[in-house]
Coordinates of C-alpha atoms in Angstrom, one line a residue:
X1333 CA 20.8 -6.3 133.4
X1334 CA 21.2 -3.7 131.3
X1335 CA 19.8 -3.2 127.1
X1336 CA 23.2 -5.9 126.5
X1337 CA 21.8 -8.4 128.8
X1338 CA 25.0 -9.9 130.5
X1339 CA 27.4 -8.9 127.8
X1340 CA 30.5 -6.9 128.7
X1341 CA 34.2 -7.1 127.6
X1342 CA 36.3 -8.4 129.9
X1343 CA 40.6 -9.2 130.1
X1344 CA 41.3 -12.2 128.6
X1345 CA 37.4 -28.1 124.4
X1346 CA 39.1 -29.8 121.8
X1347 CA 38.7 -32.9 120.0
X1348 CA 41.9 -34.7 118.5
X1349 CA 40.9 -35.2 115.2
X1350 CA 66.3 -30.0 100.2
X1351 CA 65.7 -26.1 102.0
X1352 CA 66.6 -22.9 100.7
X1353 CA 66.9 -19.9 103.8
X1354 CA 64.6 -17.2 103.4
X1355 CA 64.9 -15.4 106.1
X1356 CA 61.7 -12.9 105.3
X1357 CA 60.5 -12.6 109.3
X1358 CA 63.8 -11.0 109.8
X1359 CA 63.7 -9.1 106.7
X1360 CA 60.5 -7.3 107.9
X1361 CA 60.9 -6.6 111.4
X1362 CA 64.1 -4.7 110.3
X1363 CA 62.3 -3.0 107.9
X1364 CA 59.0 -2.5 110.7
X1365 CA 59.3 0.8 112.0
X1366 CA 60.6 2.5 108.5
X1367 CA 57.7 1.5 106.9
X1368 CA 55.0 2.1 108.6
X1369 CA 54.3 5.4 106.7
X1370 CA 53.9 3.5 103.6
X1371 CA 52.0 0.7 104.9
X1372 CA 50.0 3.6 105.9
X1373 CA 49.6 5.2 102.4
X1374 CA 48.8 1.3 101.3
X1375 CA 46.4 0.8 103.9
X1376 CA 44.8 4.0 104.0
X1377 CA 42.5 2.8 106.4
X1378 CA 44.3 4.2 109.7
X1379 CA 43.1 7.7 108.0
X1380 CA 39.5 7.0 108.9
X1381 CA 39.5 4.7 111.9
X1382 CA 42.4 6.2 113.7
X1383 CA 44.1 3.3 115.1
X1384 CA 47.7 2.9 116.1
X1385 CA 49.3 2.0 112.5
X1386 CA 51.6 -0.7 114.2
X1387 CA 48.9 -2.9 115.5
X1388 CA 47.5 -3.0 111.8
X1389 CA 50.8 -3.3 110.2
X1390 CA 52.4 -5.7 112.6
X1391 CA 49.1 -7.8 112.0
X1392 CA 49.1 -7.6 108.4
X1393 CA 53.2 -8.1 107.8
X1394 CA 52.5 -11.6 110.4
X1395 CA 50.3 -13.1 108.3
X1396 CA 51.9 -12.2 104.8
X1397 CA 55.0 -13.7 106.5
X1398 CA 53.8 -16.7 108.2
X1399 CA 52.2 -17.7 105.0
X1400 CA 55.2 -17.6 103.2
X1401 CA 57.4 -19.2 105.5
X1402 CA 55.3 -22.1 106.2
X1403 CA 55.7 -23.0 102.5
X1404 CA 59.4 -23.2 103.1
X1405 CA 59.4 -25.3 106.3
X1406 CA 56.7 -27.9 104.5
X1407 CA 59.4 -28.8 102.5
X1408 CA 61.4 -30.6 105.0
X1409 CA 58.2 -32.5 106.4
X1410 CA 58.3 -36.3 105.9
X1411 CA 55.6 -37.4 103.9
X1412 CA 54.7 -41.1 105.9
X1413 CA 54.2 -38.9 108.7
X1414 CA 52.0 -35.9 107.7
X1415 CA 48.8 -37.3 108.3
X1416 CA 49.5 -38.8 111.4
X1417 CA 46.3 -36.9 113.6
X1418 CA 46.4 -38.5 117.4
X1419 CA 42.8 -39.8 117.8
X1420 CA 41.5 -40.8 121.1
X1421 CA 40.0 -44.1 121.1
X1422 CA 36.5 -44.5 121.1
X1423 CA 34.8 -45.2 123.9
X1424 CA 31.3 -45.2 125.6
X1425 CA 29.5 -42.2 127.6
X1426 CA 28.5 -45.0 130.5
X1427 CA 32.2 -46.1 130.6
X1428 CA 33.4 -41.9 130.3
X1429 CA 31.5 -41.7 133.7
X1430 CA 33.3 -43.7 135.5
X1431 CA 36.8 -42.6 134.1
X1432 CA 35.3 -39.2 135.3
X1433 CA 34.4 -40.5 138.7
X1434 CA 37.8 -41.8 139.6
X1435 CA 40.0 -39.4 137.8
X1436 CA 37.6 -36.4 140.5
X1437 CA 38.6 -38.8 142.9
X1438 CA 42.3 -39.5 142.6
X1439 CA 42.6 -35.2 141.8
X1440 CA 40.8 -35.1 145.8
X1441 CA 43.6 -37.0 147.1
X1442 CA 46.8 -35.5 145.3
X1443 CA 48.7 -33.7 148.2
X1444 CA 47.8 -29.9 148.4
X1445 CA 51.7 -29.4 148.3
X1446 CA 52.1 -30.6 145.0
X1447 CA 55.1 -28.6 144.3
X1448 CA 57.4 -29.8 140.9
X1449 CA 58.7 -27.6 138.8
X1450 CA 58.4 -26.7 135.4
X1451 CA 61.7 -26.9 134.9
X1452 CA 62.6 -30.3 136.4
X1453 CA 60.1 -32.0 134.7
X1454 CA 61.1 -30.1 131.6
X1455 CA 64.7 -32.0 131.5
X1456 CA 63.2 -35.0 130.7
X1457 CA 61.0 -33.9 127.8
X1458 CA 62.8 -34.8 124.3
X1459 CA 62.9 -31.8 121.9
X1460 CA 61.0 -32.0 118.7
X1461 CA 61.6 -30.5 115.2
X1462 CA 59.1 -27.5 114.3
X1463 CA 57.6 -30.1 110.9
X1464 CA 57.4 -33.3 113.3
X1465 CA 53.8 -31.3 114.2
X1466 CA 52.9 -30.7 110.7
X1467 CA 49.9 -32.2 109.7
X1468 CA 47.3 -32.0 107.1
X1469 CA 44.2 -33.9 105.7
X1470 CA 42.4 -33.0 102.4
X1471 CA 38.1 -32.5 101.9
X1472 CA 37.9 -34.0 98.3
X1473 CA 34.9 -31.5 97.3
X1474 CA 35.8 -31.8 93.6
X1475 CA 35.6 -35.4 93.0
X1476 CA 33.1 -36.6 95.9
X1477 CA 29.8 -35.4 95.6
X1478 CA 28.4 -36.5 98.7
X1479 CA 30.9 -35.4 100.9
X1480 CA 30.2 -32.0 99.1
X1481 CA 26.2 -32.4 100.6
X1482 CA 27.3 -32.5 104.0
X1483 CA 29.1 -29.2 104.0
X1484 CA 27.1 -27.4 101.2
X1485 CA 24.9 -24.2 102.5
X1486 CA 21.7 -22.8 101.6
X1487 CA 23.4 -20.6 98.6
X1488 CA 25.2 -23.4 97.2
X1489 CA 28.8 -22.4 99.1
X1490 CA 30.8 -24.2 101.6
X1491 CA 29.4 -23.7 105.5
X1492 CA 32.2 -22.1 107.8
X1493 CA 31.2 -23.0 110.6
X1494 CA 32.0 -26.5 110.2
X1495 CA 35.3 -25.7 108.9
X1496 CA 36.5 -24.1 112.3
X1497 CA 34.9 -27.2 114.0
X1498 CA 37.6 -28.6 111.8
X1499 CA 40.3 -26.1 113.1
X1500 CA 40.1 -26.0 116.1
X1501 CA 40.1 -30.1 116.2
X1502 CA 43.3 -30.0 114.2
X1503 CA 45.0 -27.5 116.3
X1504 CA 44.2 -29.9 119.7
X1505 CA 45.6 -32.8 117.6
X1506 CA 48.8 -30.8 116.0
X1507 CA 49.3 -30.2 119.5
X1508 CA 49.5 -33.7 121.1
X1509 CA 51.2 -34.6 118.0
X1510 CA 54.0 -32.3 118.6
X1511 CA 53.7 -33.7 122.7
X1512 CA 53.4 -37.1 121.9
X1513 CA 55.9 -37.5 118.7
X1514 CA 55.0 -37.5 114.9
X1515 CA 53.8 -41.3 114.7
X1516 CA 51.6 -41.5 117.1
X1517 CA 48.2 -42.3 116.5
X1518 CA 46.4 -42.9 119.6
X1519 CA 45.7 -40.6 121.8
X1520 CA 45.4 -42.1 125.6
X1521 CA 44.9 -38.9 127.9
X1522 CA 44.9 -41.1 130.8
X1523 CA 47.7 -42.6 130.6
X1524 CA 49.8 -39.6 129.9
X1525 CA 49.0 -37.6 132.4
X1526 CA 48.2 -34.2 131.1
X1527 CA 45.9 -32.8 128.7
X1528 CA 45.7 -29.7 126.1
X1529 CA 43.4 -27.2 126.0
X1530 CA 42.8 -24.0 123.8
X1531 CA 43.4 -20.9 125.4
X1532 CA 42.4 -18.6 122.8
X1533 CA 42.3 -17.8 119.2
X1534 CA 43.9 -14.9 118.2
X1535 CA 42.8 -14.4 114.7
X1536 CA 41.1 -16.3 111.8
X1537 CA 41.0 -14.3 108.2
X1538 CA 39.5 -15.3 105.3
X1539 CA 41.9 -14.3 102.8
X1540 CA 39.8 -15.3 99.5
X1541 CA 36.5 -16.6 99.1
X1542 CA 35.3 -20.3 99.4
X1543 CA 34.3 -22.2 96.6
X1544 CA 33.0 -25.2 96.3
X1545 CA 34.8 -26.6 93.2
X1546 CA 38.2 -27.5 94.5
X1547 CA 39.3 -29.7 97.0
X1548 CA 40.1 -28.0 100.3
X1549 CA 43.8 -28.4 102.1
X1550 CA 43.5 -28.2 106.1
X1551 CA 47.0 -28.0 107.4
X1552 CA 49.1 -26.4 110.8
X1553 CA 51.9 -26.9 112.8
X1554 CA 53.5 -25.5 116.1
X1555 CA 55.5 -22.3 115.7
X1556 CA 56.2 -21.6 119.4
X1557 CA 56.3 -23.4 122.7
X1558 CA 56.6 -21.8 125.6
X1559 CA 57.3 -23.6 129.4
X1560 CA 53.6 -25.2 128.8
X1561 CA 52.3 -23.4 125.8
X1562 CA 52.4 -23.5 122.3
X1563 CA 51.2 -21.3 119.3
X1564 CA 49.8 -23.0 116.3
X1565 CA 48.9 -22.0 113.1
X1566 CA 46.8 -23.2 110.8
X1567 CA 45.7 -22.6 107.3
X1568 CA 42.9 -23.5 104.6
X1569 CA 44.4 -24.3 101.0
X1570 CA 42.6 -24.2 97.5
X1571 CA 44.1 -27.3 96.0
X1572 CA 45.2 -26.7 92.2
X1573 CA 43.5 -29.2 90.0
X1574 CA 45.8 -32.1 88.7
X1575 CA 47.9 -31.3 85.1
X1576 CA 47.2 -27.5 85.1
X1577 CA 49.5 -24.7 85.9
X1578 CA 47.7 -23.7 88.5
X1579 CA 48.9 -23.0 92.0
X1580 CA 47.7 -23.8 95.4
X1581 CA 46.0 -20.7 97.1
X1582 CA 45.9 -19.9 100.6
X1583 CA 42.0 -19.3 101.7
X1584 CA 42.3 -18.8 105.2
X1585 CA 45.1 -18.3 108.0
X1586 CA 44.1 -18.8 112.0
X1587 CA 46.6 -18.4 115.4
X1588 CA 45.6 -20.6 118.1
X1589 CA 47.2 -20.6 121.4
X1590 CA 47.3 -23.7 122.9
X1591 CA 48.3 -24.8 127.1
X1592 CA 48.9 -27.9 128.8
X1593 CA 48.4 -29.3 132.0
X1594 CA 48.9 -32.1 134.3
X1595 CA 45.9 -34.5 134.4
X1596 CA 45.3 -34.5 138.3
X1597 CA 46.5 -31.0 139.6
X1598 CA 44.8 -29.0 136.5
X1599 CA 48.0 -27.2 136.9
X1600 CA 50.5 -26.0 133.9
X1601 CA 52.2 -28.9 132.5
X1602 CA 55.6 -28.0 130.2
X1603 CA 55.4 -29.3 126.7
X1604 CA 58.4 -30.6 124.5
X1605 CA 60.8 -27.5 123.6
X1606 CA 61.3 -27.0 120.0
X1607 CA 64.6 -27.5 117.8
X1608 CA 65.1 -24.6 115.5
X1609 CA 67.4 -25.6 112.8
X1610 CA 67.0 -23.1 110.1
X1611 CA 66.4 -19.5 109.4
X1612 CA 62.5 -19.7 108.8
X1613 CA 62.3 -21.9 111.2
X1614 CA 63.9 -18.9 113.7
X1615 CA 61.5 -16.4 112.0
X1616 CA 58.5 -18.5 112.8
X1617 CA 59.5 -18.9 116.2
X1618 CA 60.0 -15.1 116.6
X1619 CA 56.9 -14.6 115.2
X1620 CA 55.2 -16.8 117.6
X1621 CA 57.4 -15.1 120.3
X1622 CA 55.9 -11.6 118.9
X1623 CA 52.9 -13.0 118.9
X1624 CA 51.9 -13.9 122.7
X1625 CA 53.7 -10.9 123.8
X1626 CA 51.9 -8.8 122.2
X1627 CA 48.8 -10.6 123.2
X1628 CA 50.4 -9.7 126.8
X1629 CA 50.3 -6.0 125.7
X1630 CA 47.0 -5.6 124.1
X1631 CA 45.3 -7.4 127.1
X1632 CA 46.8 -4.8 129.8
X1633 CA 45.6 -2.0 126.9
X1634 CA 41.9 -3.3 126.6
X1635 CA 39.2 -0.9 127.4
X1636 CA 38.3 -2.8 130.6
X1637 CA 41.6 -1.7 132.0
X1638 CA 42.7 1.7 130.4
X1639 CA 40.3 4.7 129.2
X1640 CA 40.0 4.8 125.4
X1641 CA 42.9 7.6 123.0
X1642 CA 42.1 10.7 122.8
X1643 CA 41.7 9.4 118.4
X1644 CA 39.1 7.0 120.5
X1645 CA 37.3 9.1 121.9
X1646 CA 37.2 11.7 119.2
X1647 CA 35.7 9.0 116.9
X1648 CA 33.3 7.9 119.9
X1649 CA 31.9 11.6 119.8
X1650 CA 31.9 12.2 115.9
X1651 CA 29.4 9.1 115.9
X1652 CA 27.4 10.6 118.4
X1653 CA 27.2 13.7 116.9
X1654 CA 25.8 11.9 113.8
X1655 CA 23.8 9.3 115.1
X1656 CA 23.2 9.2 119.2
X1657 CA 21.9 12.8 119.2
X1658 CA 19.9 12.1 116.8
X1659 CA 18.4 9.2 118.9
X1660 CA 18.3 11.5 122.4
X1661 CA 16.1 14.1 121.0
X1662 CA 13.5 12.4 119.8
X1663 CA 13.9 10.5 123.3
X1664 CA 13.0 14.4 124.7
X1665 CA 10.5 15.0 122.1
X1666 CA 12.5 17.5 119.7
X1667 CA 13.3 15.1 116.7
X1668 CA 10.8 16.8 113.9
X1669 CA 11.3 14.0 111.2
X1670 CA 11.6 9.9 111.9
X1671 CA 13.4 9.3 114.8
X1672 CA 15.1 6.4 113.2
X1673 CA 16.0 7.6 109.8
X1674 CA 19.2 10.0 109.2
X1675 CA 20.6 10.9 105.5
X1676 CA 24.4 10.7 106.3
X1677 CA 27.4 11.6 104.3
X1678 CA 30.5 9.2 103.9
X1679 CA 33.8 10.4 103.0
X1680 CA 34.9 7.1 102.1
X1681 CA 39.0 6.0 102.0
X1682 CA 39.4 2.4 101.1
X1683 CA 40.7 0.3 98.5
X1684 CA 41.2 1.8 94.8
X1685 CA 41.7 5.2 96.0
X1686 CA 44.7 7.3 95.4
X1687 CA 46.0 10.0 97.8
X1688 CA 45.0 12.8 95.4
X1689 CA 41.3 11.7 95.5
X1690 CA 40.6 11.2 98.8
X1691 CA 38.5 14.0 99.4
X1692 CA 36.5 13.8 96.7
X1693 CA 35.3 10.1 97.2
X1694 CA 31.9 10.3 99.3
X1695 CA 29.0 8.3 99.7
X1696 CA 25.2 9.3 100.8
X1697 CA 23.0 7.3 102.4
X1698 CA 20.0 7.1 104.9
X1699 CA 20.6 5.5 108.1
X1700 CA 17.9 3.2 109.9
X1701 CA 19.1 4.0 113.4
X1702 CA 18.9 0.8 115.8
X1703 CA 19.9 1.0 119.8
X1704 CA 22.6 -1.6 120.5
X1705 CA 21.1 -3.3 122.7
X1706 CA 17.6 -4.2 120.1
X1707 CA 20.3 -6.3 118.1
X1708 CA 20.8 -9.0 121.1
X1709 CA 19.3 -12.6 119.9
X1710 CA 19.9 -15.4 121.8
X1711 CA 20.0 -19.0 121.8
X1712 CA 19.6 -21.9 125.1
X1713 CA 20.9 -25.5 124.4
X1714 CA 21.2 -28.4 126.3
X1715 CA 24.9 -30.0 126.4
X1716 CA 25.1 -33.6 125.4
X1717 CA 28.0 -36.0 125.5
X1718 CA 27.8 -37.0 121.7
X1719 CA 29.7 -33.6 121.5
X1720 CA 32.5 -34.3 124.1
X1721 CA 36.4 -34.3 123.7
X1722 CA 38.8 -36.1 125.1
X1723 CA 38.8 -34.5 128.1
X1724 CA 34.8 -35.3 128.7
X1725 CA 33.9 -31.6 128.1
X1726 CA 32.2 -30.3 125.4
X1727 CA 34.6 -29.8 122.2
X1728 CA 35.8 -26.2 121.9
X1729 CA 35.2 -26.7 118.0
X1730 CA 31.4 -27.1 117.9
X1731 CA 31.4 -24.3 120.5
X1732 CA 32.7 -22.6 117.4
X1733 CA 30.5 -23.6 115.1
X1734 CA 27.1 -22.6 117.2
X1735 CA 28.2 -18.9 118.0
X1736 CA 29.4 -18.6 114.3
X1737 CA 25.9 -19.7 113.2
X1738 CA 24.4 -17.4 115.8
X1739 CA 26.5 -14.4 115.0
X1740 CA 26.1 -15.2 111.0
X1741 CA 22.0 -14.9 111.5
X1742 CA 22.1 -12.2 113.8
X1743 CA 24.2 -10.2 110.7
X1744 CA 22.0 -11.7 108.3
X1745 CA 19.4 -9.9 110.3
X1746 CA 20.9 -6.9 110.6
X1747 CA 21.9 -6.4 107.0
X1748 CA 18.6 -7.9 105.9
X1749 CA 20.3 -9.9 103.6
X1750 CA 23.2 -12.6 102.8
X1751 CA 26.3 -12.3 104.7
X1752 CA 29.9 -13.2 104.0
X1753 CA 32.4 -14.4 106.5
X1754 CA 35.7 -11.6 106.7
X1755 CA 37.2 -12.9 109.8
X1756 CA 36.8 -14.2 113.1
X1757 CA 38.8 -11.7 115.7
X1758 CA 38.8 -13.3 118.4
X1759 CA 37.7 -16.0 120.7
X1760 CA 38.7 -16.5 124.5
X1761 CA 38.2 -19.7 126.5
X1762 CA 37.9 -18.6 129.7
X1763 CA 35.7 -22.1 131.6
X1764 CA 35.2 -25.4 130.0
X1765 CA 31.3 -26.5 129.7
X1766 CA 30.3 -29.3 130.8
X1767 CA 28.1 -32.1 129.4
X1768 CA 24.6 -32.0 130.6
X1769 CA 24.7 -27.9 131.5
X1770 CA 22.2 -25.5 129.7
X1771 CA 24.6 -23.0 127.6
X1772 CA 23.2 -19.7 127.0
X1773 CA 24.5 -18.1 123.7
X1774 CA 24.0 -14.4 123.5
X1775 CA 24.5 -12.4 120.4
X1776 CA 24.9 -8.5 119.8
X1777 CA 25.8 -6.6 116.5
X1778 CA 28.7 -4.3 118.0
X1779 CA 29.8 -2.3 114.8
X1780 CA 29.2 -1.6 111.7
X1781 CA 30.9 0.3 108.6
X1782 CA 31.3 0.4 105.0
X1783 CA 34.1 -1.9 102.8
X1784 CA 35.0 -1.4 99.5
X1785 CA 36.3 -3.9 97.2
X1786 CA 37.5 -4.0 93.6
X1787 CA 36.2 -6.7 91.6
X1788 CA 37.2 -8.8 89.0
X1789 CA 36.1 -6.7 86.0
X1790 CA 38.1 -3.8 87.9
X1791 CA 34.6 -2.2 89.6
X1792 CA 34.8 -1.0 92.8
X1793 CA 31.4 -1.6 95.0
X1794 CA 30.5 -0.5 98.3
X1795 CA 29.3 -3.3 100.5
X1796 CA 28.4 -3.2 104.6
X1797 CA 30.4 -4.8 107.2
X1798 CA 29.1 -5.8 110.3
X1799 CA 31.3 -6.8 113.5
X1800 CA 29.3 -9.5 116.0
X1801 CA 29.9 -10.3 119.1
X1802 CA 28.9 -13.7 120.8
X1803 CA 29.1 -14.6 124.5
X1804 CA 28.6 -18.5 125.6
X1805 CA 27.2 -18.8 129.5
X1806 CA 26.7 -21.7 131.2
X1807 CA 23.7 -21.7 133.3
X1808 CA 23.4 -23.0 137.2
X1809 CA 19.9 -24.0 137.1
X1810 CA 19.8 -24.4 140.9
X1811 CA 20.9 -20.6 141.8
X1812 CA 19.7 -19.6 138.3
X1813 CA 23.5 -17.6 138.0
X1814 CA 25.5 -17.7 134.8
X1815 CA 29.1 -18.2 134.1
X1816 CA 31.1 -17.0 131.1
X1817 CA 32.5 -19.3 129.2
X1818 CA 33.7 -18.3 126.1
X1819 CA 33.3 -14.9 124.1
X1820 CA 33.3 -15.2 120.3
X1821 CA 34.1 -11.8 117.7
X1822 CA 33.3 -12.2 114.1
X1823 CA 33.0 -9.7 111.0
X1824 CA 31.0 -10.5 108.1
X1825 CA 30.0 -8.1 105.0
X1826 CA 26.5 -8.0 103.2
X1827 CA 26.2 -10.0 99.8
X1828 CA 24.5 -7.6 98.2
X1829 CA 26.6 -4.6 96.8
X1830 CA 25.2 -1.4 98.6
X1831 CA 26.6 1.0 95.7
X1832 CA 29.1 1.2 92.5
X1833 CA 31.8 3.4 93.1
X1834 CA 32.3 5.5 89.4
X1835 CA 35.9 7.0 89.9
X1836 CA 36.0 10.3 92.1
X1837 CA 32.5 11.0 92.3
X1838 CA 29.7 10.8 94.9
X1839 CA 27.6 8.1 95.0
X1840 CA 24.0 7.1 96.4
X1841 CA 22.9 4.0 98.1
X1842 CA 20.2 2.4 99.5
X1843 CA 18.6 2.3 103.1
X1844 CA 21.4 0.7 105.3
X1845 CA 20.7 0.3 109.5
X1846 CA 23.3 1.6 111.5
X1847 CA 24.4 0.7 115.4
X1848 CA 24.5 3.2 117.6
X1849 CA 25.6 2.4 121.6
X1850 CA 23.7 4.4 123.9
X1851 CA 25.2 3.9 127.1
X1852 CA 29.2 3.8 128.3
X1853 CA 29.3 0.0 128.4
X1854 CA 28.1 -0.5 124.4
X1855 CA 30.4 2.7 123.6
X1856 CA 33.4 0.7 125.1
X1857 CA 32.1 -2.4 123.0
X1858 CA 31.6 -0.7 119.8
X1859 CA 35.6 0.7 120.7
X1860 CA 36.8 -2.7 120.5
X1861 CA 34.4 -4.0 118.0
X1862 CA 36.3 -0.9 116.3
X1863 CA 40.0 -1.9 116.6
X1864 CA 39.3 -5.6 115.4
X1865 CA 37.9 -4.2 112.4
X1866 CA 40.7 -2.0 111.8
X1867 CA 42.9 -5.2 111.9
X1868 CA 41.2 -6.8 109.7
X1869 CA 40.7 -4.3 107.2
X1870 CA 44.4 -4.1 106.6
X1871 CA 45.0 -7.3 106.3
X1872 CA 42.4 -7.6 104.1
X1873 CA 43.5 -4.6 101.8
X1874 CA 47.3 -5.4 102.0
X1875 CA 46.2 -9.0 100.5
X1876 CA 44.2 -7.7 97.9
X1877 CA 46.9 -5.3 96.7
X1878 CA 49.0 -7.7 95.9
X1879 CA 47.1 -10.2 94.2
X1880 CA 46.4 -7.5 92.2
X1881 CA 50.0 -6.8 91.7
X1882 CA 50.9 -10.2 90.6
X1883 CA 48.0 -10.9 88.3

């Protein structure tokens, strides 16, 4: 076991809980390779991290897109129908034991040659429309008080975490809705012979802050199916108060890939296929398309497959050069001053700076140096059925919620201060837990960086982002082995402002600690912890620009 414990990368749960064409999907991904220059310019990230510019624009132009487009298809969704959530019916854990018991029993006797197709049983599946999934449900914060207390934080703000327990519970049930039809309301797994599981989430950005004085909009809907999967989006809505002329706001946007299977072979299951009647309908579904083939790609391009660029490993060796060595020779006796502590300049390219000022936009600081592997807390639990789905395994979405708190203390740590949620890069479901089992959580600070942002009063302030990873292991406590279960990536930036940014001039700030990998395995994490970051940042920054624009 090395200073990361058991963490590595490696390749890549649920609870059910009149039209006007704009074709904007198509629009953009003629428009895709001309533009990536200016994106570029826009981003001005790509500059300093020195990522492929059409991962970060093909992100940021997606979520821009799906945004607007799942405003048009809303329109044609049938009100009666829209809160529709398939709820399995309640039922007791002695009872769940004995469902379990046979259902182990009748999977033992199913024939070894179990051999249907996907497409024969396809034929008899009914196609759906893409809004028959569409569903939504509203927290009231503004006008009930008390549901306000059981989702308030320690700062007075809204707690994430139990937001994407939320998520990922309506993505499970916008997925049997779109199986199962839009008025069903009961959701007997037994009976229908599969089940749905999520595979992944791809992304989650926070787009705007929370706040706690207007009610929240929780909304999705299938975009894709595939022979026996489906891509689902959902969303997080500010809800305009009543008689003004305000608008809704999107808060949050999240991609969840979802798969089926049949009940007693565990094997893939296909799932209704979807009826594309307009033109952002069609974009959608490309986009979806887009979107699990390039998951395909990125997969066969991670770091546990392929060695890192040659703009990689460049960056790799400009932060050793300014941190690592720093580290090894005090390790063979030659550092002279703190072997910790570095005073670092920051050529600094983000958001408010024009191409003509680039260069002259720095930042100093002193560096706390601190080995990868010191960052690693952990947490052991015990798994208990009052947080089981309906499959009698514990619900994906809590799993969510506990490595999001772990991960959000960890950067609390690290910062030494408040942090707030960015995004949430990644998650990977890779074994279901079950109840009763001993989940290890481990967490590890991969990557850190600066971000600038422009407030409201038009002051730009430096502020410290941190990149988390989070590994979930289930624990054998007869062999004392561990299996990976899920792996969890989230960013978060520091509350507190680190600096003020006064136009084209160097600035000072405070004490900041800074991760520094020390062997080959937490250099290849702190890579990816890298390109996620990169991801985000241009979403984040193409966002920002234009609220800006249309204020």
């Amino acid at each position: 076991m090395n200073e990361l414990g058991n963490y590595s990368i490696e390749p890549s749960s649920m609870r059910p809980f009149q039209f006007r064409h704009v074709s904007l999907y198509s629009r953009y991904t003629a428009r895709r390779f001309t533009t990536i220059r200016a994106l570029s310019n826009a981003l001005q990230i790509n500059q300093r991290l020195q990522v492929p510019s059409e991962t970060v624009n093909e992100e940021t132009q997606d979520v821009t897109a799906i945004d607007s487009l799942l405003n048009i298809v809303k329109l044609r969704v049938n009100p009666r129908f829209e809160s529709i959530m398939p709820m399995r019916i309640p039922s007791l854990w002695a009872e769940a034991r004995l469902a379990i018991a046979h259902e182990e029993e009748a999977r033992s006797s199913v024939a070894t040659n179990f051999h249907t197709s996907l497409e024969s049983l396809t034929d008899d599946l009914p196609p759906r429309n893409m809004h028959d999934s569409y569903t939504q449900f509203i927290l009231h914060f503004s006008s009930d008080p008390n549901l306000l207390e059981e989702y308030v934080n320690a700062s007075g703000g809204i707690r994430t975490g139990k937001l994407m327990e939320h998520l990922d519970s309506l993505a499970g049930s916008i997925s049997y809705k779109h199986v199962l039809g839009p008025t069903k309301s009961e959701l007997k797994v037994e009976e229908m012979g599969l089940y749905i599981v999520t595979a992944g989430v791809e992304r989650i950005d926070m787009l705007r802050p929370l706040t706690s004085d207007r009610d929240l909009r929780l909304s999705g809907q299938v975009i894709y199916t595939g022979r026996s999967s489906m891509e689902v989006v959902v969303r997080i809505e500010s809800v305009a108060p009543r008689g003004t002329q305000e608008k809704d706001e999107t808060i949050l946007l999240g991609r969840f890939s979802m798969v089926c299977r049949n009940a007693k072979t565990n094997q893939a299951y296909p799932v209704n296929p979807l009826i594309i009647s307009t033109e952002a309908e069609k974009d959608l579904f490309s986009i979806g398309q887009e979107l699990k083939r390039r998951r395909a790609s990125l997969a066969q391009r991670s770091l546990s497959r392929v060695p890192p660029s040659s703009q990689e490993a460049a960056a790799l060796h400009q932060n050793y050069l300014e941190f690592g060595e720093s580290m090894s020779q005090h390790n063979y006796g030659h550092q002279q001053t703190s072997p910790s502590v570095k005073t670092v300049h920051y050529d600094f390219i983000g958001l408010g700076d024009s191409q003509d000022s680039l260069s002259s936009t720095g930042l100093d600081y002193t560096a706390e140096l601190v080995p990868m592997g010191e960052t690693r807390i952990e947490r052991c639990m015990l798994m208990f059925p009052q947080e089981r789905n309906v499959h009698q395994k514990i619900f994906g979405g809590y799993l969510m919620r506990l490595a999001y708190e772990l991960g959000f203390s960890n950067a609390s740590m690290f910062c030494r201060g408040r942090v707030r949620f960015l995004a949430l890069d990644e998650i990977s479901f890779k074994l279901p837990v079950p109840i009763g089992s001993i989940l290890r959580l481990n967490s590890v600070v991969l990557y850190d960086d600066f971000i600038k942002e422009r407030e409201g009063n038009g002051e730009d302030n430096v502020y410290q982002l941190v990149h988390v990873g989070v590994r979930a292991n289930v624990v054998d406590i007869k062999t004392g082995t561990e299996k990976t279960t899920n792996e969890f990536r989230f960013t978060w930036r520091s509350e507190e402002k680190l600096a003020r940014v006064p136009g084209n001039h160097h600035v000072e700030a405070k004490k900041v600690r800074k991760v520094v990998p020390k062997t080959y395995r937490e250099a290849m994490l702190w890579l990816e912890a890298r390109r996620a970051v990169a991801v985000g940042d241009g979403i984040r920054t193409l966002t920002t620009k234009r609220q800006q624009s249309r204020s």
